[in-house]
mmCIF file of C-alpha atoms in Angstrom:
data_model
loop_
_atom_site.group_PDB
_atom_site.id
_atom_site.type_symbol
_atom_site.label_atom_id
_atom_site.label_comp_id
_atom_site.label_asym_id
_atom_site.label_seq_id
_atom_site.Cartn_x
_atom_site.Cartn_y
_atom_site.Cartn_z
ATOM 1 C CA MET A 1 -5.032 -2.473 -40.015
ATOM 2 C CA ALA A 2 -6.631 -4.215 -37.382
ATOM 3 C CA PHE A 3 -6.052 -4.879 -34.676
ATOM 4 C CA ARG A 4 -6.756 -8.313 -32.621
ATOM 5 C CA VAL A 5 -6.746 -9.443 -29.228
ATOM 6 C CA ILE A 6 -6.358 -13.085 -28.031
ATOM 7 C CA GLY A 7 -8.127 -14.106 -25.554
ATOM 8 C CA PHE A 8 -7.627 -17.335 -23.993
ATOM 9 C CA ASN A 9 -10.583 -18.572 -25.860
ATOM 10 C CA ASP A 10 -9.003 -18.006 -29.349
ATOM 11 C CA PRO A 11 -8.924 -21.743 -31.642
ATOM 12 C CA ILE A 12 -4.358 -20.807 -30.426
ATOM 13 C CA PHE A 13 -4.792 -21.260 -27.415
ATOM 14 C CA SER A 14 -7.116 -23.908 -27.390
ATOM 15 C CA VAL A 15 -4.459 -26.114 -29.805
ATOM 16 C CA LEU A 16 -1.937 -25.105 -28.275
ATOM 17 C CA GLN A 17 -4.089 -26.467 -24.435
ATOM 18 C CA ASP A 18 -4.809 -29.688 -26.161
ATOM 19 C CA MET A 19 -0.894 -30.136 -26.895
ATOM 20 C CA PHE A 20 -0.086 -29.758 -22.960
ATOM 21 C CA ASP A 21 -3.572 -31.636 -21.994
ATOM 22 C CA VAL A 22 -4.284 -29.258 -19.742
ATOM 23 C CA SER A 23 -7.793 -28.351 -18.172
ATOM 24 C CA ASP A 24 -9.634 -25.319 -18.594
ATOM 25 C CA LEU A 25 -10.304 -25.212 -14.687
ATOM 26 C CA GLU A 26 -6.643 -25.451 -14.455
ATOM 27 C CA VAL A 27 -5.754 -22.406 -17.191
ATOM 28 C CA GLU A 28 -8.647 -20.741 -15.897
ATOM 29 C CA LYS A 29 -7.245 -20.956 -11.821
ATOM 30 C CA SER A 30 -3.382 -20.115 -12.554
ATOM 31 C CA VAL A 31 -4.728 -16.661 -14.510
ATOM 32 C CA ASN A 32 -6.701 -15.160 -12.679
ATOM 33 C CA THR A 33 -5.493 -16.853 -8.810
ATOM 34 C CA PRO A 34 -3.840 -13.720 -6.892
ATOM 35 C CA SER A 35 -0.169 -14.511 -5.604
ATOM 36 C CA THR A 36 0.139 -15.546 -1.772
ATOM 37 C CA LYS A 37 2.192 -12.052 -0.930
ATOM 38 C CA TYR A 38 -0.693 -9.762 -2.078
ATOM 39 C CA VAL A 39 -3.917 -11.727 -1.026
ATOM 40 C CA ARG A 40 -1.630 -11.500 2.793
ATOM 41 C CA ASP A 41 -0.905 -7.684 2.070
ATOM 42 C CA ALA A 42 -4.764 -6.925 0.546
ATOM 43 C CA LYS A 43 -6.038 -8.154 4.220
ATOM 44 C CA ALA A 44 -3.536 -6.527 6.047
ATOM 45 C CA MET A 45 -4.750 -2.963 4.049
ATOM 46 C CA ALA A 46 -8.408 -3.681 4.597
ATOM 47 C CA ALA A 47 -7.884 -4.042 8.412
ATOM 48 C CA THR A 48 -6.019 -0.569 8.898
ATOM 49 C CA PRO A 49 -8.461 2.109 8.270
ATOM 50 C CA ALA A 50 -6.567 5.421 8.533
ATOM 51 C CA ASP A 51 -8.084 9.454 7.502
ATOM 52 C CA ILE A 52 -6.291 12.016 5.733
ATOM 53 C CA LYS A 53 -6.204 15.521 6.487
ATOM 54 C CA ASP A 54 -5.264 18.300 4.339
ATOM 55 C CA TYR A 55 -4.064 21.264 5.427
ATOM 56 C CA PRO A 56 -2.712 24.387 4.130
ATOM 57 C CA ASP A 57 1.096 23.480 5.466
ATOM 58 C CA SER A 58 0.635 19.690 5.809
ATOM 59 C CA TYR A 59 -0.908 16.268 5.727
ATOM 60 C CA VAL A 60 -1.734 14.380 8.327
ATOM 61 C CA PHE A 61 -2.758 10.317 8.047
ATOM 62 C CA VAL A 62 -4.192 8.642 11.477
ATOM 63 C CA LEU A 63 -4.112 4.916 11.410
ATOM 64 C CA ASP A 64 -5.849 3.101 14.356
ATOM 65 C CA MET A 65 -2.598 0.483 15.200
ATOM 66 C CA PRO A 66 -4.355 -0.710 18.107
ATOM 67 C CA GLY A 67 -2.598 -2.877 20.471
ATOM 68 C CA LEU A 68 0.043 -1.968 19.078
ATOM 69 C CA LYS A 69 3.382 0.020 20.283
ATOM 70 C CA SER A 70 5.813 2.658 18.835
ATOM 71 C CA GLU A 71 8.808 0.538 18.122
ATOM 72 C CA GLU A 72 6.505 -2.276 16.800
ATOM 73 C CA ILE A 73 5.169 0.141 13.973
ATOM 74 C CA ASN A 74 7.711 1.237 10.805
ATOM 75 C CA VAL A 75 7.083 3.809 8.900
ATOM 76 C CA GLU A 76 9.115 4.407 6.248
ATOM 77 C CA VAL A 77 9.251 6.506 2.373
ATOM 78 C CA GLU A 78 9.804 4.074 -0.719
ATOM 79 C CA ASP A 79 10.811 5.318 -4.345
ATOM 80 C CA ASN A 80 10.621 9.049 -3.138
ATOM 81 C CA ASN A 81 6.932 9.266 -3.081
ATOM 82 C CA VAL A 82 5.095 6.494 -1.467
ATOM 83 C CA LEU A 83 4.078 6.554 2.648
ATOM 84 C CA VAL A 84 4.514 2.707 3.757
ATOM 85 C CA VAL A 85 3.260 2.143 7.081
ATOM 86 C CA THR A 86 3.779 -1.543 8.713
ATOM 87 C CA GLY A 87 3.756 -3.030 12.419
ATOM 88 C CA MET A 88 2.314 -6.853 13.257
ATOM 89 C CA ARG A 89 0.056 -7.575 16.324
ATOM 90 C CA GLN A 90 0.311 -10.984 17.387
ATOM 91 C CA ARG A 91 -1.775 -12.804 20.277
ATOM 92 C CA GLU A 92 0.171 -12.738 24.033
ATOM 93 C CA ASP A 93 1.785 -16.490 24.600
ATOM 94 C CA GLU A 94 -1.280 -17.604 26.089
ATOM 95 C CA LYS A 95 0.181 -21.421 26.644
ATOM 96 C CA LYS A 96 1.889 -21.172 29.868
ATOM 97 C CA LYS A 97 -1.550 -20.464 31.553
ATOM 98 C CA GLU A 98 -3.107 -23.215 29.640
ATOM 99 C CA VAL A 99 -6.160 -20.849 27.786
ATOM 100 C CA LYS A 100 -9.046 -22.516 25.765
ATOM 101 C CA TYR A 101 -9.880 -19.477 23.518
ATOM 102 C CA VAL A 102 -13.834 -19.391 23.745
ATOM 103 C CA MET A 103 -14.388 -16.923 21.406
ATOM 104 C CA MET A 104 -11.325 -15.229 18.939
ATOM 105 C CA GLU A 105 -12.317 -11.688 17.315
ATOM 106 C CA ARG A 106 -9.467 -9.530 17.494
ATOM 107 C CA ARG A 107 -7.134 -9.452 14.237
ATOM 108 C CA ILE A 108 -3.747 -10.668 15.307
ATOM 109 C CA GLY A 109 -0.995 -10.119 11.966
ATOM 110 C CA LYS A 110 0.126 -8.117 9.579
ATOM 111 C CA LEU A 111 -1.088 -4.415 9.307
ATOM 112 C CA MET A 112 0.008 -2.319 6.282
ATOM 113 C CA ARG A 113 -1.069 0.898 4.740
ATOM 114 C CA LYS A 114 1.034 2.273 1.735
ATOM 115 C CA PHE A 115 0.032 6.089 0.495
ATOM 116 C CA ILE A 116 0.895 8.014 -2.785
ATOM 117 C CA LEU A 117 1.909 11.174 -1.835
ATOM 118 C CA PRO A 118 2.092 14.879 -3.668
ATOM 119 C CA GLU A 119 4.557 16.035 -5.968
ATOM 120 C CA ASN A 120 5.117 18.854 -2.778
ATOM 121 C CA ALA A 121 5.082 15.800 0.212
ATOM 122 C CA ASN A 122 8.570 17.050 1.745
ATOM 123 C CA VAL A 123 9.556 13.326 2.344
ATOM 124 C CA ASP A 124 12.588 14.826 4.261
ATOM 125 C CA ALA A 125 10.331 16.597 7.132
ATOM 126 C CA ILE A 126 7.527 13.550 7.914
ATOM 127 C CA SER A 127 6.722 13.109 11.826
ATOM 128 C CA ALA A 128 5.203 10.115 13.489
ATOM 129 C CA VAL A 129 3.146 10.067 17.254
ATOM 130 C CA CYS A 130 1.958 6.792 18.521
ATOM 131 C CA VAL A 131 -0.628 7.903 21.424
ATOM 132 C CA ASP A 132 -3.266 4.810 22.534
ATOM 133 C CA GLY A 133 -3.025 3.106 19.563
ATOM 134 C CA VAL A 134 -3.864 6.025 17.178
ATOM 135 C CA LEU A 135 -0.276 6.884 14.223
ATOM 136 C CA THR A 136 -0.731 9.963 13.289
ATOM 137 C CA ILE A 137 1.333 11.066 10.802
ATOM 138 C CA THR A 138 2.466 14.014 9.927
ATOM 139 C CA VAL A 139 4.420 15.242 5.462
ATOM 140 C CA GLN A 140 4.873 18.941 5.473
ATOM 141 C CA LYS A 141 3.847 19.528 2.332
ATOM 142 C CA LEU A 142 6.729 22.327 0.680
ATOM 143 C CA PRO A 143 6.611 26.019 -0.334
ATOM 144 C CA PRO A 144 4.966 26.807 -3.558
ATOM 145 C CA PRO A 145 7.885 26.980 -6.126
ATOM 146 C CA GLU A 146 8.351 31.080 -7.230
ATOM 147 C CA PRO A 147 6.856 32.058 -10.196
ATOM 148 C CA LYS A 148 9.139 32.528 -13.590
ATOM 149 C CA LYS A 149 9.924 36.387 -14.034
ATOM 150 C CA PRO A 150 9.577 36.967 -18.000
ATOM 151 C CA ARG A 151 13.093 37.954 -19.194
ATOM 152 C CA THR A 152 13.799 40.723 -21.705
ATOM 153 C CA ILE A 153 15.584 40.061 -24.857
ATOM 154 C CA GLN A 154 17.344 43.658 -26.761
ATOM 155 C CA VAL A 155 16.787 42.961 -29.810
ATOM 156 C CA GLN A 156 19.697 44.677 -31.781
ATOM 157 C CA ILE A 157 19.772 46.193 -34.902
ATOM 158 C CA GLY A 158 21.813 44.301 -37.229
#
């Protein structure tokens, strides 16, 4: 039995497209355009650099979060295995000072990173410290599982 992959160039779709009078551009745009939330989250993740270190007893995540106070940073664990770090950088209220910007290069808005934690990460032993705009998150490792001891089964004469 042969399988057939149906694409948007397939004759079936061209008939449907003619029926609904949808242009090729509209179909391509609706299929290939990412959602606004996806674009916003992708920009937030790209703007948040991170280093991950693997120590014998822990994992350490180091993130640059310049200009944010520790109370403006949120560290969560989702689905028991995804470490999520978020924050929001906002521009000072300059309207009162009647300031005209000559140049704006510093990024404002949402900062976010998501990390999938390994199976041996202890999600109940996580600490976070922010010093001088550098956030350090330490995730302790679970102890390795005890190796299973062989079980002896007594053979009975029957």
